[in-house]
Structures are given as C-alpha cells and as structure tokens.
PDB file of C-alpha atoms in Angstrom:
ATOM      1  CA  MET Z  25      82.900 119.723 132.188  1.00 67.00           C
ATOM      2  CA  HIS Z  26      83.570 119.801 128.437  1.00 78.00           C
ATOM      3  CA  LYS Z  27      87.092 118.451 129.057  1.00 83.00           C
ATOM      4  CA  LEU Z  28      85.653 115.503 130.955  1.00 87.00           C
ATOM      5  CA  LEU Z  29      83.149 114.816 128.183  1.00 90.00           C
ATOM      6  CA  LEU Z  30      85.941 114.996 125.599  1.00 89.00           C
ATOM      7  CA  ALA Z  31      88.084 112.593 127.621  1.00 90.00           C
ATOM      8  CA  CYS Z  32      85.192 110.133 128.008  1.00 91.00           C
ATOM      9  CA  ALA Z  33      84.450 110.342 124.293  1.00 92.00           C
ATOM     10  CA  ALA Z  34      88.116 109.689 123.514  1.00 92.00           C
ATOM     11  CA  LEU Z  35      88.093 106.700 125.856  1.00 93.00           C
ATOM     12  CA  VAL Z  36      85.227 105.169 123.884  1.00 93.00           C
ATOM     13  CA  LEU Z  37      86.267 106.180 120.369  1.00 94.00           C
ATOM     14  CA  ALA Z  38      90.049 105.655 120.626  1.00 94.00           C
ATOM     15  CA  PRO Z  39      89.908 101.871 119.924  1.00 93.00           C
ATOM     16  CA  LEU Z  40      87.783 102.546 116.845  1.00 94.00           C
ATOM     17  CA  VAL Z  41      90.121 105.261 115.569  1.00 94.00           C
ATOM     18  CA  GLY Z  42      93.228 103.246 116.399  1.00 93.00           C
ATOM     19  CA  GLY Z  43      91.894 100.126 114.698  1.00 91.00           C
ATOM     20  CA  LEU Z  44      90.970 102.098 111.588  1.00 93.00           C
ATOM     21  CA  ALA Z  45      94.458 103.642 111.571  1.00 92.00           C
ATOM     22  CA  VAL Z  46      96.035 100.171 111.650  1.00 90.00           C
ATOM     23  CA  GLY Z  47      93.763  98.989 108.846  1.00 88.00           C
ATOM     24  CA  LEU Z  48      94.469 102.058 106.724  1.00 91.00           C
ATOM     25  CA  ASP Z  49      98.209 101.678 107.314  1.00 88.00           C
ATOM     26  CA  ARG Z  50      98.046  98.078 106.071  1.00 85.00           C
ATOM     27  CA  LYS Z  51      96.064  99.128 103.019  1.00 87.00           C
ATOM     28  CA  ILE Z  52      98.533 101.869 102.091  1.00 86.00           C
ATOM     29  CA  ALA Z  53     101.449  99.484 102.576  1.00 81.00           C
ATOM     30  CA  SER Z  54      99.763  96.903 100.344  1.00 81.00           C
ATOM     31  CA  ARG Z  55      99.173  99.462  97.614  1.00 82.00           C
ATOM     32  CA  LEU Z  56     102.802 100.590  97.745  1.00 80.00           C
ATOM     33  CA  LEU Z  57     103.954  96.981  97.481  1.00 77.00           C
ATOM     34  CA  SER Z  58     101.453  96.256  94.679  1.00 75.00           C
ATOM     35  CA  VAL Z  59      99.864  93.354  96.523  1.00 78.00           C
ATOM     36  CA  ALA Z  60      96.259  92.590  97.401  1.00 77.00           C
ATOM     37  CA  ALA Z  61      95.088  95.065 100.029  1.00 73.00           C
ATOM     38  CA  PRO Z  62      93.129  93.793 103.055  1.00 79.00           C
ATOM     39  CA  PRO Z  63      89.943  95.609 104.085  1.00 82.00           C
ATOM     40  CA  VAL Z  64      90.393  98.660 106.298  1.00 84.00           C
ATOM     41  CA  LEU Z  65      88.230  96.907 108.894  1.00 86.00           C
ATOM     42  CA  GLN Z  66      90.486  93.836 108.915  1.00 85.00           C
ATOM     43  CA  PRO Z  67      91.917  94.588 112.420  1.00 86.00           C
ATOM     44  CA  PHE Z  68      88.405  94.456 113.840  1.00 87.00           C
ATOM     45  CA  PHE Z  69      87.648  91.189 112.024  1.00 84.00           C
ATOM     46  CA  GLU Z  70      90.810  89.717 113.555  1.00 82.00           C
ATOM     47  CA  ALA Z  71      89.842  90.941 117.024  1.00 81.00           C
ATOM     48  CA  PHE Z  72      86.331  89.461 116.755  1.00 81.00           C
ATOM     49  CA  LYS Z  73      87.792  86.163 115.556  1.00 80.00           C
ATOM     50  CA  LEU Z  74      90.202  86.055 118.505  1.00 74.00           C
ATOM     51  CA  ALA Z  75      87.430  86.961 120.941  1.00 74.00           C
ATOM     52  CA  ALA Z  76      85.411  84.000 119.715  1.00 74.00           C
ATOM     53  CA  LYS Z  77      88.188  81.599 120.681  1.00 69.00           C
ATOM     54  CA  SER Z  78      88.558  79.953 124.070  1.00 59.00           C
ATOM     55  CA  PRO Z  79      89.877  82.380 126.704  1.00 56.00           C
ATOM     56  CA  ALA Z  80      91.926  79.641 128.313  1.00 51.00           C
ATOM     57  CA  THR Z  81      95.672  80.216 128.617  1.00 51.00           C
ATOM     58  CA  GLY Z  82      98.423  78.006 129.922  1.00 50.00           C
ATOM     59  CA  GLU Z  83     100.297  80.886 131.593  1.00 59.00           C
ATOM     60  CA  PRO Z  84      98.965  81.894 135.034  1.00 56.00           C
ATOM     61  CA  GLY Z  85      98.544  85.628 135.420  1.00 66.00           C
ATOM     62  CA  GLN Z  86      98.959  86.521 131.751  1.00 72.00           C
ATOM     63  CA  VAL Z  87      95.318  87.483 131.276  1.00 75.00           C
ATOM     64  CA  PHE Z  88      95.559  89.730 134.338  1.00 80.00           C
ATOM     65  CA  THR Z  89      98.691  91.314 132.867  1.00 83.00           C
ATOM     66  CA  ALA Z  90      96.839  91.864 129.599  1.00 82.00           C
ATOM     67  CA  TRP Z  91      94.084  93.700 131.478  1.00 87.00           C
ATOM     68  CA  LEU Z  92      96.692  95.888 133.187  1.00 89.00           C
ATOM     69  CA  ARG Z  93      98.249  96.630 129.809  1.00 89.00           C
ATOM     70  CA  ALA Z  94      94.953  97.710 128.268  1.00 91.00           C
ATOM     71  CA  THR Z  95      93.944  99.706 131.351  1.00 94.00           C
ATOM     72  CA  CYS Z  96      97.185 101.711 131.343  1.00 94.00           C
ATOM     73  CA  SER Z  97      96.876 102.474 127.636  1.00 94.00           C
ATOM     74  CA  ALA Z  98      93.262 103.600 128.034  1.00 95.00           C
ATOM     75  CA  LEU Z  99      94.113 105.727 131.072  1.00 96.00           C
ATOM     76  CA  ALA Z 100      96.943 107.449 129.181  1.00 95.00           C
ATOM     77  CA  VAL Z 101      94.504 108.453 126.423  1.00 96.00           C
ATOM     78  CA  PHE Z 102      91.979 109.653 129.008  1.00 96.00           C
ATOM     79  CA  LEU Z 103      94.580 111.856 130.744  1.00 94.00           C
ATOM     80  CA  LEU Z 104      95.770 113.314 127.444  1.00 95.00           C
ATOM     81  CA  PHE Z 105      92.311 114.347 126.244  1.00 94.00           C
ATOM     82  CA  LEU Z 106      91.430 115.590 129.723  1.00 92.00           C
ATOM     83  CA  GLY Z 107      94.223 118.139 129.341  1.00 90.00           C
ATOM     84  CA  SER Z 108      95.933 116.690 132.385  1.00 90.00           C
ATOM     85  CA  ASP Z 109      99.612 116.299 133.275  1.00 92.00           C
ATOM     86  CA  LEU Z 110     101.519 115.066 130.222  1.00 94.00           C
ATOM     87  CA  LEU Z 111     104.319 113.667 132.354  1.00 93.00           C
ATOM     88  CA  LEU Z 112     101.848 111.544 134.318  1.00 94.00           C
ATOM     89  CA  ALA Z 113     100.197 110.378 131.106  1.00 95.00           C
ATOM     90  CA  CYS Z 114     103.581 109.336 129.695  1.00 94.00           C
ATOM     91  CA  PHE Z 115     104.465 107.400 132.840  1.00 94.00           C
ATOM     92  CA  VAL Z 116     101.126 105.560 132.656  1.00 94.00           C
ATOM     93  CA  PHE Z 117     101.752 104.877 128.961  1.00 94.00           C
ATOM     94  CA  ALA Z 118     105.219 103.494 129.744  1.00 90.00           C
ATOM     95  CA  ALA Z 119     103.774 101.347 132.533  1.00 90.00           C
ATOM     96  CA  GLY Z 120     101.462  99.728 129.993  1.00 88.00           C
ATOM     97  CA  ALA Z 121     104.421  98.869 127.766  1.00 84.00           C
ATOM     98  CA  THR Z 122     106.189  97.382 130.795  1.00 84.00           C
ATOM     99  CA  PHE Z 123     103.216  95.128 131.545  1.00 83.00           C
ATOM    100  CA  SER Z 124     103.302  93.984 127.932  1.00 79.00           C
ATOM    101  CA  ALA Z 125     106.934  92.930 128.267  1.00 76.00           C
ATOM    102  CA  MET Z 126     106.273  91.332 131.659  1.00 76.00           C
ATOM    103  CA  ALA Z 127     103.654  89.118 130.061  1.00 72.00           C
ATOM    104  CA  GLY Z 128     106.213  87.841 127.581  1.00 69.00           C
ATOM    105  CA  VAL Z 129     108.882  87.320 130.247  1.00 69.00           C
ATOM    106  CA  SER Z 130     106.473  85.220 132.316  1.00 67.00           C
ATOM    107  CA  SER Z 131     105.755  82.937 129.352  1.00 64.00           C
ATOM    108  CA  SER Z 132     107.158  79.413 129.171  1.00 63.00           C
ATOM    109  CA  SER Z 133     107.993  79.992 125.506  1.00 64.00           C
ATOM    110  CA  VAL Z 134     111.641  80.812 124.855  1.00 65.00           C
ATOM    111  CA  TRP Z 135     110.669  82.874 121.822  1.00 65.00           C
ATOM    112  CA  ASP Z 136     108.228  84.968 123.859  1.00 67.00           C
ATOM    113  CA  ARG Z 137     110.890  85.659 126.476  1.00 70.00           C
ATOM    114  CA  VAL Z 138     113.402  86.728 123.828  1.00 70.00           C
ATOM    115  CA  ARG Z 139     110.910  89.103 122.227  1.00 71.00           C
ATOM    116  CA  ALA Z 140     109.990  90.456 125.650  1.00 70.00           C
ATOM    117  CA  ARG Z 141     113.623  91.313 126.374  1.00 73.00           C
ATOM    118  CA  GLU Z 142     113.833  93.075 123.020  1.00 72.00           C
ATOM    119  CA  ALA Z 143     110.678  95.023 123.871  1.00 73.00           C
ATOM    120  CA  LEU Z 144     112.199  96.067 127.200  1.00 74.00           C
ATOM    121  CA  ALA Z 145     115.330  97.198 125.371  1.00 73.00           C
ATOM    122  CA  ALA Z 146     113.167  99.215 122.983  1.00 74.00           C
ATOM    123  CA  GLN Z 147     111.407 100.803 125.953  1.00 78.00           C
ATOM    124  CA  LEU Z 148     114.778 101.797 127.390  1.00 77.00           C
ATOM    125  CA  SER Z 149     115.379 103.701 124.167  1.00 79.00           C
ATOM    126  CA  TRP Z 150     112.060 105.491 123.682  1.00 85.00           C
ATOM    127  CA  GLY Z 151     111.139 105.975 127.351  1.00 86.00           C
ATOM    128  CA  PRO Z 152     113.775 108.643 128.149  1.00 89.00           C
ATOM    129  CA  LEU Z 153     113.143 110.305 124.789  1.00 91.00           C
ATOM    130  CA  LEU Z 154     109.433 110.633 125.489  1.00 93.00           C
ATOM    131  CA  ILE Z 155     110.236 112.294 128.822  1.00 93.00           C
ATOM    132  CA  LEU Z 156     112.687 114.687 127.117  1.00 93.00           C
ATOM    133  CA  VAL Z 157     110.080 115.642 124.512  1.00 95.00           C
ATOM    134  CA  VAL Z 158     107.440 116.286 127.177  1.00 95.00           C
ATOM    135  CA  ALA Z 159     109.970 118.280 129.228  1.00 93.00           C
ATOM    136  CA  SER Z 160     110.675 120.415 126.154  1.00 93.00           C
ATOM    137  CA  MET Z 161     106.950 121.002 125.698  1.00 94.00           C
ATOM    138  CA  ALA Z 162     106.695 122.035 129.358  1.00 93.00           C
ATOM    139  CA  VAL Z 163     109.530 124.552 128.953  1.00 92.00           C
ATOM    140  CA  VAL Z 164     107.590 126.261 126.154  1.00 92.00           C
ATOM    141  CA  ALA Z 165     104.120 125.956 127.707  1.00 91.00           C
ATOM    142  CA  GLY Z 166     105.209 126.834 131.260  1.00 89.00           C
ATOM    143  CA  ASN Z 167     103.971 123.590 132.839  1.00 91.00           C
ATOM    144  CA  PHE Z 168     103.246 119.959 132.047  1.00 92.00           C
ATOM    145  CA  LYS Z 169      99.499 120.418 131.513  1.00 92.00           C
ATOM    146  CA  ALA Z 170      98.299 119.455 128.044  1.00 91.00           C
ATOM    147  CA  ALA Z 171      95.687 122.200 128.285  1.00 88.00           C
ATOM    148  CA  SER Z 172      98.466 124.816 128.525  1.00 91.00           C
ATOM    149  CA  VAL Z 173      99.666 123.945 125.039  1.00 92.00           C
ATOM    150  CA  PHE Z 174      96.357 125.171 123.593  1.00 90.00           C
ATOM    151  CA  ALA Z 175      96.882 128.567 125.248  1.00 87.00           C
ATOM    152  CA  LEU Z 176     100.030 129.230 123.205  1.00 90.00           C
ATOM    153  CA  ASP Z 177      99.823 131.797 120.421  1.00 89.00           C
ATOM    154  CA  ARG Z 178     102.308 129.940 118.215  1.00 91.00           C
ATOM    155  CA  PRO Z 179     102.599 126.233 117.360  1.00 93.00           C
ATOM    156  CA  LEU Z 180     105.017 124.196 119.425  1.00 93.00           C
ATOM    157  CA  LEU Z 181     106.644 123.050 116.212  1.00 93.00           C
ATOM    158  CA  TYR Z 182     108.189 126.519 115.760  1.00 93.00           C
ATOM    159  CA  ARG Z 183     109.973 126.239 119.104  1.00 93.00           C
ATOM    160  CA  LEU Z 184     110.622 122.484 119.087  1.00 94.00           C
ATOM    161  CA  PRO Z 185     111.701 121.634 115.520  1.00 94.00           C
ATOM    162  CA  LEU Z 186     114.233 119.072 116.753  1.00 93.00           C
ATOM    163  CA  ALA Z 187     112.026 117.492 119.428  1.00 94.00           C
ATOM    164  CA  PHE Z 188     109.256 116.722 116.937  1.00 95.00           C
ATOM    165  CA  PRO Z 189     111.253 114.184 114.868  1.00 94.00           C
ATOM    166  CA  VAL Z 190     112.272 112.564 118.154  1.00 93.00           C
ATOM    167  CA  LEU Z 191     108.598 112.046 118.982  1.00 94.00           C
ATOM    168  CA  VAL Z 192     107.999 110.659 115.490  1.00 93.00           C
ATOM    169  CA  GLY Z 193     110.852 108.234 116.159  1.00 89.00           C
ATOM    170  CA  VAL Z 194     109.189 107.120 119.398  1.00 90.00           C
ATOM    171  CA  LEU Z 195     105.998 106.534 117.442  1.00 90.00           C
ATOM    172  CA  ALA Z 196     107.896 104.545 114.801  1.00 87.00           C
ATOM    173  CA  VAL Z 197     109.416 102.284 117.469  1.00 85.00           C
ATOM    174  CA  ASN Z 198     106.039 101.626 119.073  1.00 85.00           C
ATOM    175  CA  LEU Z 199     104.469 100.827 115.710  1.00 82.00           C
ATOM    176  CA  GLY Z 200     107.350  98.544 114.762  1.00 77.00           C
ATOM    177  CA  LYS Z 201     108.231 100.529 111.649  1.00 74.00           C
ATOM    178  CA  PRO Z 202     111.593 100.003 109.924  1.00 67.00           C
ATOM    179  CA  PRO Z 203     114.379 100.176 110.804  1.00 61.00           C
ATOM    180  CA  PHE Z 204     113.120  98.983 114.202  1.00 63.00           C
ATOM    181  CA  ASP Z 205     112.899  95.258 114.697  1.00 55.00           C
ATOM    182  CA  SER Z 206     109.777  94.759 116.778  1.00 53.00           C
ATOM    183  CA  ARG Z 207     106.941  96.441 118.591  1.00 54.00           C
ATOM    184  CA  PRO Z 208     106.178  95.744 122.271  1.00 48.00           C
ATOM    185  CA  ASP Z 209     103.106  93.576 121.676  1.00 51.00           C
ATOM    186  CA  ASP Z 210     105.129  91.158 119.535  1.00 46.00           C
ATOM    187  CA  SER Z 211     106.578  89.784 122.770  1.00 41.00           C
ATOM    188  CA  ALA Z 212     103.291  88.269 123.923  1.00 49.00           C
ATOM    189  CA  GLY Z 213     102.206  85.023 122.310  1.00 55.00           C
ATOM    190  CA  PHE Z 214      98.610  85.138 123.480  1.00 62.00           C
ATOM    191  CA  SER Z 215      95.409  83.898 121.940  1.00 61.00           C
ATOM    192  CA  GLY Z 216      91.741  84.399 122.622  1.00 64.00           C
ATOM    193  CA  HIS Z 217      90.505  87.195 124.860  1.00 72.00           C
ATOM    194  CA  ALA Z 218      93.951  88.099 126.176  1.00 75.00           C
ATOM    195  CA  ARG Z 219      95.243  88.774 122.681  1.00 79.00           C
ATOM    196  CA  VAL Z 220      92.225  90.982 121.967  1.00 83.00           C
ATOM    197  CA  LEU Z 221      93.188  93.096 124.967  1.00 85.00           C
ATOM    198  CA  PHE Z 222      96.653  93.569 123.509  1.00 86.00           C
ATOM    199  CA  HIS Z 223      95.167  94.581 120.169  1.00 87.00           C
ATOM    200  CA  VAL Z 224      92.930  97.144 121.882  1.00 91.00           C
ATOM    201  CA  ALA Z 225      95.843  98.428 123.969  1.00 91.00           C
ATOM    202  CA  GLY Z 226      97.875  98.912 120.797  1.00 90.00           C
ATOM    203  CA  TRP Z 227      95.035 100.949 119.288  1.00 93.00           C
ATOM    204  CA  TYR Z 228      94.919 103.147 122.383  1.00 95.00           C
ATOM    205  CA  ASP Z 229      98.695 103.602 122.167  1.00 93.00           C
ATOM    206  CA  THR Z 230      98.433 104.707 118.545  1.00 94.00           C
ATOM    207  CA  VAL Z 231      95.864 107.376 119.442  1.00 95.00           C
ATOM    208  CA  PHE Z 232      97.942 108.538 122.418  1.00 96.00           C
ATOM    209  CA  LEU Z 233     101.139 109.032 120.440  1.00 95.00           C
ATOM    210  CA  PHE Z 234      99.419 110.655 117.470  1.00 96.00           C
ATOM    211  CA  GLY Z 235      97.642 112.897 119.979  1.00 95.00           C
ATOM    212  CA  LEU Z 236     101.017 114.041 121.301  1.00 95.00           C
ATOM    213  CA  CYS Z 237     102.098 114.781 117.734  1.00 95.00           C
ATOM    214  CA  ALA Z 238      98.934 116.851 117.205  1.00 96.00           C
ATOM    215  CA  LEU Z 239      99.852 119.064 120.175  1.00 95.00           C
ATOM    216  CA  PHE Z 240     102.735 120.456 118.148  1.00 95.00           C
ATOM    217  CA  TRP Z 241     100.193 122.479 116.137  1.00 94.00           C
ATOM    218  CA  ALA Z 242      97.515 122.991 118.768  1.00 92.00           C
ATOM    219  CA  VAL Z 243      96.681 126.525 117.599  1.00 91.00           C
ATOM    220  CA  SER Z 244      94.416 125.163 114.869  1.00 90.00           C
ATOM    221  CA  PRO Z 245      92.253 122.037 114.558  1.00 91.00           C
ATOM    222  CA  TRP Z 246      93.089 121.868 110.859  1.00 93.00           C
ATOM    223  CA  GLY Z 247      96.761 122.194 111.681  1.00 92.00           C
ATOM    224  CA  MET Z 248      96.516 119.340 114.182  1.00 94.00           C
ATOM    225  CA  ALA Z 249      94.776 117.181 111.596  1.00 94.00           C
ATOM    226  CA  GLY Z 250      97.446 118.080 109.040  1.00 95.00           C
ATOM    227  CA  VAL Z 251     100.277 117.109 111.393  1.00 95.00           C
ATOM    228  CA  VAL Z 252      98.649 113.778 112.208  1.00 95.00           C
ATOM    229  CA  ALA Z 253      97.970 113.043 108.528  1.00 95.00           C
ATOM    230  CA  GLY Z 254     101.521 113.962 107.549  1.00 94.00           C
ATOM    231  CA  VAL Z 255     103.111 111.791 110.227  1.00 94.00           C
ATOM    232  CA  PHE Z 256     100.757 108.914 109.416  1.00 93.00           C
ATOM    233  CA  LEU Z 257     101.622 108.976 105.708  1.00 91.00           C
ATOM    234  CA  PHE Z 258     105.335 109.279 106.477  1.00 90.00           C
ATOM    235  CA  LEU Z 259     105.250 106.222 108.732  1.00 89.00           C
ATOM    236  CA  ALA Z 260     103.156 104.274 106.221  1.00 86.00           C
ATOM    237  CA  VAL Z 261     105.764 104.869 103.524  1.00 83.00           C
ATOM    238  CA  LEU Z 262     108.567 104.172 105.989  1.00 80.00           C
ATOM    239  CA  GLY Z 263     107.016 100.794 106.738  1.00 72.00           C
ATOM    240  CA  VAL Z 264     107.722  99.509 103.226  1.00 74.00           C
ATOM    241  CA  SER Z 265     110.868 101.400 102.309  1.00 70.00           C
ATOM    242  CA  GLY Z 266     113.520 100.396 104.817  1.00 61.00           C
ATOM    243  CA  ALA Z 267     115.496  97.436 106.061  1.00 58.00           C
ATOM    244  CA  ARG Z 268     115.191  96.421 109.690  1.00 62.00           C
ATOM    245  CA  LEU Z 269     117.894  96.644 112.330  1.00 61.00           C
ATOM    246  CA  THR Z 270     118.471  94.331 115.266  1.00 62.00           C
ATOM    247  CA  TRP Z 271     117.205  95.553 118.608  1.00 60.00           C
ATOM    248  CA  LYS Z 272     120.755  96.376 119.724  1.00 65.00           C
ATOM    249  CA  ALA Z 273     121.380  98.591 116.708  1.00 66.00           C
ATOM    250  CA  SER Z 274     117.924 100.154 117.094  1.00 65.00           C
ATOM    251  CA  LEU Z 275     118.624 100.967 120.737  1.00 69.00           C
ATOM    252  CA  GLY Z 276     121.858 102.748 119.840  1.00 69.00           C
ATOM    253  CA  HIS Z 277     120.388 104.712 116.943  1.00 71.00           C
ATOM    254  CA  VAL Z 278     117.198 105.791 118.690  1.00 73.00           C
ATOM    255  CA  LEU Z 279     118.782 106.706 122.005  1.00 78.00           C
ATOM    256  CA  GLY Z 280     121.853 108.347 120.489  1.00 81.00           C
ATOM    257  CA  TRP Z 281     120.154 110.530 117.913  1.00 84.00           C
ATOM    258  CA  GLY Z 282     117.096 111.153 120.056  1.00 87.00           C
ATOM    259  CA  VAL Z 283     119.009 112.398 123.086  1.00 87.00           C
ATOM    260  CA  THR Z 284     121.237 114.550 120.886  1.00 89.00           C
ATOM    261  CA  LEU Z 285     118.340 116.263 119.117  1.00 92.00           C
ATOM    262  CA  SER Z 286     116.333 116.695 122.335  1.00 90.00           C
ATOM    263  CA  VAL Z 287     119.216 118.225 124.260  1.00 90.00           C
ATOM    264  CA  LEU Z 288     120.099 120.544 121.377  1.00 92.00           C
ATOM    265  CA  ASN Z 289     116.496 121.756 121.243  1.00 93.00           C
ATOM    266  CA  LEU Z 290     116.456 122.352 125.011  1.00 90.00           C
ATOM    267  CA  LEU Z 291     119.724 124.292 124.819  1.00 91.00           C
ATOM    268  CA  TRP Z 292     118.298 126.376 122.001  1.00 89.00           C
ATOM    269  CA  LEU Z 293     115.195 127.158 124.074  1.00 87.00           C
ATOM    270  CA  TYR Z 294     117.265 128.372 127.019  1.00 83.00           C
ATOM    271  CA  ALA Z 295     119.615 130.350 124.768  1.00 82.00           C
ATOM    272  CA  ALA Z 296     116.794 132.077 122.873  1.00 70.00           C
TER     273      ALA Z 296
END
C-alpha cells in the first residue's frame, strides 16, 4: 500500500518538482552567464499565461496528441515510483516522446516538421541506450523491477560505472543540453492549453530521468539526493559551456559512445 501511496504522491508532485528544476536550471545558467536571472517560478508563470490563451488550434488532432504525450509521461513516473517494471516504464516514456514528434510531423508548418524529424532522430539515439542501461540494471538486480534495486547491499554505481554516464547522456539529450541541438518538445509549435500539456509532460520527463539516476545509489536516501544534485549541477554547467552539434552529429556521438560504454559495462558484469 505504501508503494501505491508513494506513486500517487509522485504523480501529483512531479510537475511541481519538474517545474522548479527547470526554473532553478535557468537561474543557475543566468548566474553563470552574468545576466539577469528569471524567477525560479518562471516556468509556472509561463504555463499559467499559456493556459489563459485560447485553446483553439489549427491542426486537427494535435491537442489529442498533446494529451497522449502528457499521459505517457505521467504514467512513466507512476510506474517508476510504484517500483514496477523499469523496462515497461521506459517503453511508456519513449511512447510519450514519439507522440511529441508525431504532433510536429502532423503540423502544416515546415519548421515544425523539420524539428519533429530531428526529435525522432534524437529518440533513435537515446531510446536504445535507455534500454541498454535498464538491461544492465536488471543484470545486477536480478530482474527489471525498480523495487529490486533497493534490495541491493551495494549501490548500482559500483557495478555500472560506465552505464551511468550513458544515462546522464540520455538525460542531456532530453533536456536539450549542449552539444545536442534540440529537445523533443521543440518540435511542436503549439499555443494555449496544448502547449501547457507539453510543458507538464516535460516536467514529468525530468523527474522520471532523474529518478532513474537516483536508483544508482538506492542504498541511501542521502546518496540518492546527492546523485541527483550532482547530475543536476553538471547539466546546468554543461548548458552554458558547450557549442551545439547538428542532430546528425549528435546522433552519431550519442549512439556510438553510448553503445560502446553500455556494452563494455555488460561484458564486465558477465566477466566478473
């Protein structure tokens, strides 16, 4: 019962935590660039402003796609905090990203369709890597259940030192951090209520991926918090310190290095 309560609490609080994370990331980036920093609550102000606009859209079915996107992202968070199957949660998460790209492809705007194709290319890079990372976690934990990770007597990071940076790379792609050119939601030129749904979905995605990172030190709540804080600060600095690559170059770098590191870690696990 406590797992269900935790999952329900995460479902409600994840948008708040994700929105605050986006606001804090912007503030840190502004400080590093020595420019005026927006309020930490700025993402929520933007969402409320968009929600106040007319919900009308000229693209049939795009609002429905936006709802599917947000639903998949929320369901992925729910499954993760329920301690359920990580592989299933990752497939649901990937489905949400696919709906995001589909919304852009269905647009009459040429720019939206181009960004949607780039988002699909990005998904082709991080999707297999996410599965490889989860498979590595299952090899150590004995199954794909997130709850099994908490039963380990040693942190996953000790056994998966090469898989962890791969997961951080997946997170960087989804957040649109340099050197990666775009994030999935950039492909959808929505306004009004539909755009709010994409904002909320992005906040759920942030919590989901940081939650996966936290599992690498699941033996201690303080350790989990430390991992999340460390990755967050690293990505915040990365966001202002690197040049961006085209989506083609990003695809090659992410997929090439990610597969190499993941496979090496799996080989090390079986050889140990």
